[in-house]
Coordinates of C-alpha atoms in Angstrom, one line a residue:
S1 CA -49.6 -16.3 82.4
W2 CA -48.2 -17.2 85.9
R3 CA -48.8 -21.2 84.9
L4 CA -46.7 -21.5 82.6
L5 CA -43.8 -20.6 84.6
K6 CA -45.3 -23.3 87.1
D7 CA -44.9 -25.4 84.3
F8 CA -41.3 -24.7 82.8
R9 CA -39.5 -24.9 87.0
K10 CA -41.6 -28.5 87.7
L11 CA -40.2 -29.5 84.7
F12 CA -37.0 -27.8 84.2
S13 CA -36.2 -29.2 87.9
G14 CA -36.7 -32.3 86.5
V15 CA -34.3 -31.5 84.1
L16 CA -31.4 -30.3 86.4
K17 CA -31.5 -32.9 88.9
D18 CA -29.8 -35.5 86.0
R19 CA -27.0 -33.0 85.2
P20 CA -24.0 -32.7 86.8
H21 CA -23.4 -29.1 88.6
S22 CA -20.1 -27.4 89.3
K23 CA -18.5 -26.2 91.5
S24 CA -19.6 -23.1 92.0
E25 CA -23.2 -24.2 91.3
D26 CA -23.6 -25.6 94.2
D27 CA -21.6 -23.7 96.6
P28 CA -23.5 -22.4 99.9
R29 CA -22.7 -18.5 98.5
R30 CA -24.6 -18.7 95.9
K31 CA -27.8 -16.8 95.8
L32 CA -29.2 -17.3 91.9
H33 CA -29.4 -20.6 91.0
Y34 CA -30.3 -22.1 88.2
L35 CA -34.2 -22.7 87.9
D36 CA -34.5 -18.7 89.4
Y37 CA -32.0 -17.8 86.2
A38 CA -33.4 -19.6 83.2
T39 CA -37.5 -19.1 85.2
S40 CA -36.4 -15.2 84.9
I41 CA -35.5 -15.0 81.4
L42 CA -38.9 -16.9 80.9
F43 CA -40.8 -14.7 82.6
V44 CA -38.7 -11.6 80.2
F45 CA -40.8 -13.4 77.1
C46 CA -44.6 -14.1 79.2
N47 CA -43.8 -9.8 79.9
P48 CA -44.4 -7.2 77.0
V49 CA -43.8 -4.5 79.3
I50 CA -39.9 -5.9 80.5
S51 CA -38.0 -5.1 77.6
S52 CA -34.2 -5.8 79.6
M53 CA -31.8 -6.5 82.1
R54 CA -32.1 -3.5 84.5
G55 CA -36.0 -3.9 83.8
L56 CA -36.7 -7.3 84.5
C57 CA -33.9 -7.0 87.7
A58 CA -36.7 -3.9 89.0
A59 CA -39.5 -6.3 88.3
S60 CA -37.6 -9.3 90.1
Q61 CA -38.5 -6.9 93.6
L62 CA -42.4 -7.2 92.8
K63 CA -44.2 -9.9 95.3
K64 CA -46.4 -12.7 92.6
V65 CA -43.0 -12.3 90.4
K66 CA -40.1 -13.5 93.6
K67 CA -43.1 -16.2 94.3
Y68 CA -43.5 -17.3 90.3
A69 CA -40.4 -16.8 89.5
T70 CA -36.8 -16.2 90.5
T71 CA -38.2 -16.2 95.1
R72 CA -35.2 -13.2 95.2
H73 CA -34.5 -9.4 94.4
L74 CA -32.7 -10.4 91.3
S75 CA -29.4 -8.1 90.6
L76 CA -27.7 -6.6 88.4
G77 CA -24.1 -8.3 89.2
S78 CA -25.8 -11.5 89.4
F79 CA -27.8 -12.1 86.7
S80 CA -24.7 -11.3 84.6
E81 CA -22.3 -13.2 86.7
A82 CA -25.0 -16.1 85.9
Q83 CA -24.5 -16.3 82.3
H84 CA -20.6 -17.7 82.6
I85 CA -21.7 -20.2 85.7
F86 CA -24.3 -22.6 83.8
D87 CA -24.5 -24.6 81.8
A88 CA -27.2 -24.0 78.3
G89 CA -27.1 -27.7 77.6
A90 CA -30.2 -28.1 80.2
L91 CA -32.5 -25.6 78.2
Q92 CA -31.6 -27.5 75.1
E93 CA -32.9 -31.3 76.3
L94 CA -35.6 -29.9 77.9
V95 CA -36.5 -27.4 74.2
C96 CA -35.7 -31.7 72.7
K97 CA -38.2 -32.8 75.6
L98 CA -41.2 -30.0 75.5
A99 CA -40.9 -30.8 71.4
A100 CA -41.3 -34.8 71.4
K101 CA -44.5 -34.5 73.2
I102 CA -46.5 -32.6 70.8
T103 CA -48.6 -33.9 69.1
P104 CA -48.0 -34.1 65.0
A105 CA -50.7 -32.3 62.9
K106 CA -52.0 -33.3 59.7
L107 CA -51.2 -30.9 57.0
K108 CA -55.0 -30.0 55.1
K109 CA -53.4 -31.1 50.9
K110 CA -51.8 -34.3 51.7
D111 CA -51.0 -36.6 54.9
I112 CA -47.0 -36.9 55.2
L113 CA -47.1 -38.5 58.2
P114 CA -46.9 -42.2 56.2
A115 CA -43.8 -41.2 54.6
V116 CA -41.7 -39.8 57.5
K117 CA -41.2 -39.4 60.9
D118 CA -41.7 -35.4 60.7
L119 CA -41.1 -32.9 58.2
V120 CA -39.0 -30.7 60.0
A121 CA -37.3 -26.9 58.3
V122 CA -34.0 -25.9 59.4
D123 CA -32.2 -22.9 59.0
G124 CA -30.6 -19.8 60.5
S125 CA -31.0 -16.4 61.9
L126 CA -29.1 -13.6 62.7
F127 CA -29.6 -11.3 66.0
Q128 CA -27.2 -9.0 66.1
T129 CA -24.6 -8.1 69.2
L130 CA -22.3 -5.0 70.5
S131 CA -19.6 -4.6 68.9
R132 CA -18.0 -5.9 72.1
V133 CA -18.6 -9.2 72.1
F134 CA -15.6 -10.6 70.5
W135 CA -17.0 -14.3 69.9
A136 CA -19.6 -13.3 67.6
D137 CA -18.3 -12.9 64.4
W138 CA -20.1 -12.0 60.8
Q139 CA -18.9 -9.8 58.5
D140 CA -16.0 -7.7 60.6
D141 CA -14.9 -5.9 63.7
K142 CA -18.4 -3.8 63.4
H143 CA -20.7 -5.5 62.2
K144 CA -21.4 -8.9 65.2
A145 CA -24.0 -11.4 65.4
A146 CA -25.0 -14.7 66.9
K147 CA -26.8 -17.1 64.5
L148 CA -29.8 -19.6 65.7
H149 CA -29.9 -22.6 64.0
L150 CA -33.7 -24.1 64.4
G151 CA -35.1 -27.3 63.6
F152 CA -38.8 -26.0 63.3
S153 CA -41.3 -29.1 62.6
V154 CA -44.0 -28.4 60.0
M155 CA -46.2 -30.7 61.6
K156 CA -45.9 -30.0 65.4
K157 CA -45.4 -26.4 65.1
T158 CA -42.7 -25.9 67.1
A159 CA -38.8 -25.3 67.7
V160 CA -37.9 -29.1 68.0
N161 CA -34.1 -28.9 68.3
A162 CA -31.8 -25.4 68.3
I163 CA -27.9 -24.7 68.5
I164 CA -26.2 -20.7 68.9
T165 CA -23.3 -20.2 67.1
A166 CA -21.8 -17.4 65.6
G167 CA -23.0 -15.5 62.9
N168 CA -19.8 -16.8 59.6
S169 CA -20.8 -20.3 61.5
C170 CA -21.3 -23.6 58.5
E171 CA -25.4 -24.4 58.7
R172 CA -24.2 -27.5 56.8
K173 CA -22.2 -28.7 59.9
A174 CA -24.9 -27.7 62.2
L175 CA -27.7 -29.2 60.6
L176 CA -25.2 -32.6 61.1
Q177 CA -26.0 -32.2 64.8
M178 CA -30.0 -32.1 64.7
V179 CA -30.1 -34.9 62.3
E180 CA -32.5 -37.9 63.3
E181 CA -33.2 -41.4 61.3
G182 CA -36.3 -40.9 59.9
V183 CA -37.0 -37.5 60.0
M184 CA -37.2 -35.7 56.8
Y185 CA -35.3 -32.1 56.8
V186 CA -36.2 -29.6 54.3
C187 CA -34.2 -26.7 53.6
D188 CA -33.1 -23.7 51.1
R189 CA -30.2 -23.4 48.8
Y190 CA -27.2 -24.0 50.2
G191 CA -23.3 -23.7 48.2
L192 CA -22.5 -27.0 49.2
D193 CA -20.2 -29.6 47.8
Y194 CA -22.4 -32.9 46.4
A195 CA -20.9 -34.7 48.8
F196 CA -23.2 -33.5 51.2
F197 CA -26.2 -35.8 50.1
E198 CA -24.3 -38.4 50.6
V199 CA -23.0 -37.8 54.3
M200 CA -26.9 -36.9 55.0
D201 CA -27.6 -40.4 53.7
K202 CA -25.4 -42.2 55.9
L203 CA -26.4 -40.7 59.2
G204 CA -30.2 -42.3 57.8
A205 CA -31.3 -38.8 57.5
L206 CA -34.5 -38.0 54.5
F207 CA -34.1 -34.8 53.3
T208 CA -35.5 -32.5 50.3
I209 CA -32.9 -29.3 50.2
R210 CA -33.1 -27.0 47.2
I211 CA -29.5 -26.3 45.0
R212 CA -28.8 -23.9 42.0
N213 CA -30.6 -23.3 39.0
T214 CA -27.6 -24.2 37.1
P215 CA -26.2 -27.9 38.8
K216 CA -23.1 -29.9 36.4
L217 CA -25.0 -32.5 36.3
T218 CA -25.5 -35.7 34.4
V219 CA -29.4 -37.3 33.8
L220 CA -29.5 -41.3 34.2
E221 CA -32.8 -41.4 34.9
D222 CA -36.7 -39.5 33.0
Y223 CA -39.4 -40.8 35.5
E224 CA -42.9 -40.0 34.5
L225 CA -45.2 -38.3 35.9
T226 CA -49.1 -38.2 37.1
K227 CA -51.6 -35.7 36.5
E228 CA -51.2 -34.7 40.3
D229 CA -47.3 -33.8 39.6
R230 CA -48.4 -31.7 37.2
K231 CA -50.7 -29.9 39.3
E232 CA -48.3 -29.5 41.5
G233 CA -46.8 -26.9 39.2
V234 CA -43.2 -30.5 38.4
I235 CA -41.6 -29.9 35.4
S236 CA -39.4 -33.2 36.0
D237 CA -38.9 -35.3 38.0
Q238 CA -35.4 -37.1 37.4
L239 CA -32.2 -39.8 38.5
V240 CA -28.7 -37.7 38.1
R241 CA -25.2 -37.7 39.3
L242 CA -24.1 -34.4 40.0
G243 CA -20.8 -32.6 39.9
D244 CA -18.6 -33.6 37.6
P245 CA -18.5 -36.4 35.9
D246 CA -15.1 -38.0 37.1
R247 CA -15.9 -37.5 40.7
N248 CA -18.6 -39.9 40.2
L249 CA -20.8 -38.8 43.5
P250 CA -23.6 -41.4 44.2
P251 CA -27.0 -40.1 42.4
V252 CA -29.7 -39.0 43.7
R253 CA -33.4 -38.0 42.1
L254 CA -33.4 -34.7 41.4
V255 CA -37.4 -32.7 40.6
K256 CA -37.5 -29.4 38.9
T257 CA -40.6 -27.8 39.9
N258 CA -42.5 -24.0 39.5
A259 CA -43.0 -23.5 43.6
F260 CA -43.6 -20.2 44.1
G261 CA -45.7 -17.7 41.1
G262 CA -43.9 -19.3 37.7
K263 CA -40.2 -19.8 39.6
E264 CA -38.5 -22.6 38.6
I265 CA -36.8 -24.2 41.3
L266 CA -34.4 -27.3 41.8
L267 CA -34.5 -29.9 44.4
V268 CA -32.6 -33.0 45.9
C269 CA -34.9 -35.5 47.3
S270 CA -33.8 -38.4 49.2
E271 CA -36.5 -41.0 48.7
P272 CA -37.6 -41.9 45.4
P273 CA -40.9 -41.5 43.5
E274 CA -42.3 -44.9 44.8
K275 CA -42.0 -43.7 48.1
I276 CA -42.8 -39.9 47.6
S277 CA -43.7 -38.6 44.5
A278 CA -43.0 -35.7 42.5
A279 CA -46.1 -33.8 44.4
L280 CA -46.0 -34.9 47.1
V281 CA -41.8 -33.6 46.7
S282 CA -43.0 -30.1 45.9
L283 CA -45.5 -29.7 48.4
I284 CA -42.6 -30.3 50.8
Y285 CA -40.6 -27.4 50.3
R286 CA -43.6 -25.1 49.7
Q287 CA -43.9 -25.8 53.9
R288 CA -40.3 -24.2 53.9
W289 CA -41.8 -21.3 54.8
Q290 CA -43.4 -21.7 58.6
I291 CA -39.9 -20.9 59.5
E292 CA -39.5 -17.8 58.0
V293 CA -43.0 -16.4 60.0
F294 CA -41.6 -19.0 63.4
F295 CA -38.1 -16.0 62.7
K296 CA -40.7 -13.3 62.5
W297 CA -42.4 -14.0 65.9
L298 CA -39.6 -14.5 67.9
K299 CA -38.1 -11.3 66.6
S300 CA -40.5 -8.8 66.7
L301 CA -43.5 -10.2 69.0
L302 CA -41.5 -12.9 71.7
G303 CA -38.9 -9.7 71.7
C304 CA -35.9 -11.9 71.5
R305 CA -34.5 -9.4 69.5
K306 CA -33.1 -7.9 71.7
L307 CA -29.9 -9.8 73.7
L308 CA -29.7 -10.0 77.4
A309 CA -26.3 -11.5 77.9
E310 CA -23.2 -11.3 75.7
S311 CA -21.0 -14.5 76.8
P312 CA -22.0 -17.5 74.1
E313 CA -23.2 -19.3 77.6
G314 CA -25.6 -16.7 78.0
V315 CA -26.4 -15.9 74.4
A316 CA -27.6 -19.6 74.2
M317 CA -29.8 -19.7 77.1
Q318 CA -32.1 -16.5 76.0
M319 CA -32.3 -18.1 72.9
Y320 CA -33.2 -21.6 74.6
C321 CA -36.0 -20.0 76.8
A322 CA -37.4 -18.5 74.0
L323 CA -38.0 -21.9 72.4
I324 CA -39.5 -23.2 75.2
A325 CA -42.0 -20.1 75.8
A326 CA -43.3 -20.4 72.6
I327 CA -43.7 -24.9 72.6
L328 CA -45.2 -24.3 75.8
M329 CA -47.6 -21.2 74.1
Y330 CA -48.5 -23.0 71.4
D331 CA -48.7 -26.5 73.6
H332 CA -51.0 -24.5 76.1
F333 CA -52.9 -22.5 73.7
G334 CA -53.0 -25.0 71.1
K335 CA -51.7 -22.3 69.2
I336 CA -48.9 -19.5 68.2
P337 CA -50.7 -16.4 70.5
T338 CA -51.1 -13.2 68.8
K339 CA -49.1 -10.0 70.1
R340 CA -52.6 -8.7 71.2

């Protein structure tokens, strides 16, 4: 829909007005500006025919593309050079602004809104790059990848924040950069130090985080389970101290539940039973699967698996444009569209 590109240009123009420009951006000799560069990337995600930089440059000669997307013909040199000039932070800011305008939807089984400001699943996904991309460290010199650390709102059904790093970067550090007070973050198993929960608590974040099934722990109190808790597969609800006793870490709430076909998992929750029941903790974690479905849609249907740039800023701008396309499509159609 050409309307999506038109709406994007209007919204992104407002963001660019309030941001400082580099000398190269304001150079009068510059032909390709940030607005055209970002719109052209967004155009790739709105058009299943285009899948490469060369295809985009060829399409930029069409009259309608010049009218809604680039305003001028793109050359391979100018498009490749632009990734080193523009700041991806402007697009990240637009992702957050667009997500904030989406109205949360109620979950089918429970309404979590009275308990939390928002429910955000956080996870990372790898996007393989060429071996010559030196900054994208992952396994070794022959296996390189960029990592998208995504915050996906289960209630809004859309991305709300994202950070792009090298493939071997720490997911915990990325999560701490996304933290917003009053929001419930749900995460899968991290190879983490249990002191991480204290850090999250000091930042004012709520969380439901899965941990490994064999932790060292000391049980301080057993909470009584209700019929509803047992119906949702909850096995136990306890106040425990994780790790070696001599570390004297703050106590946390630990819920054991059968979340997936009889498989027991352990969930650390920041909120006491008076605010969020054990049944609701189990339900909250089961909603995390939605971020995995979104990753698959982002790569397979939207076509973000193929990277158009090689620099950190260029990859970040492409990722943010893909998320913006997803948010605009969801806002426009009321759902994430299928390929058809």
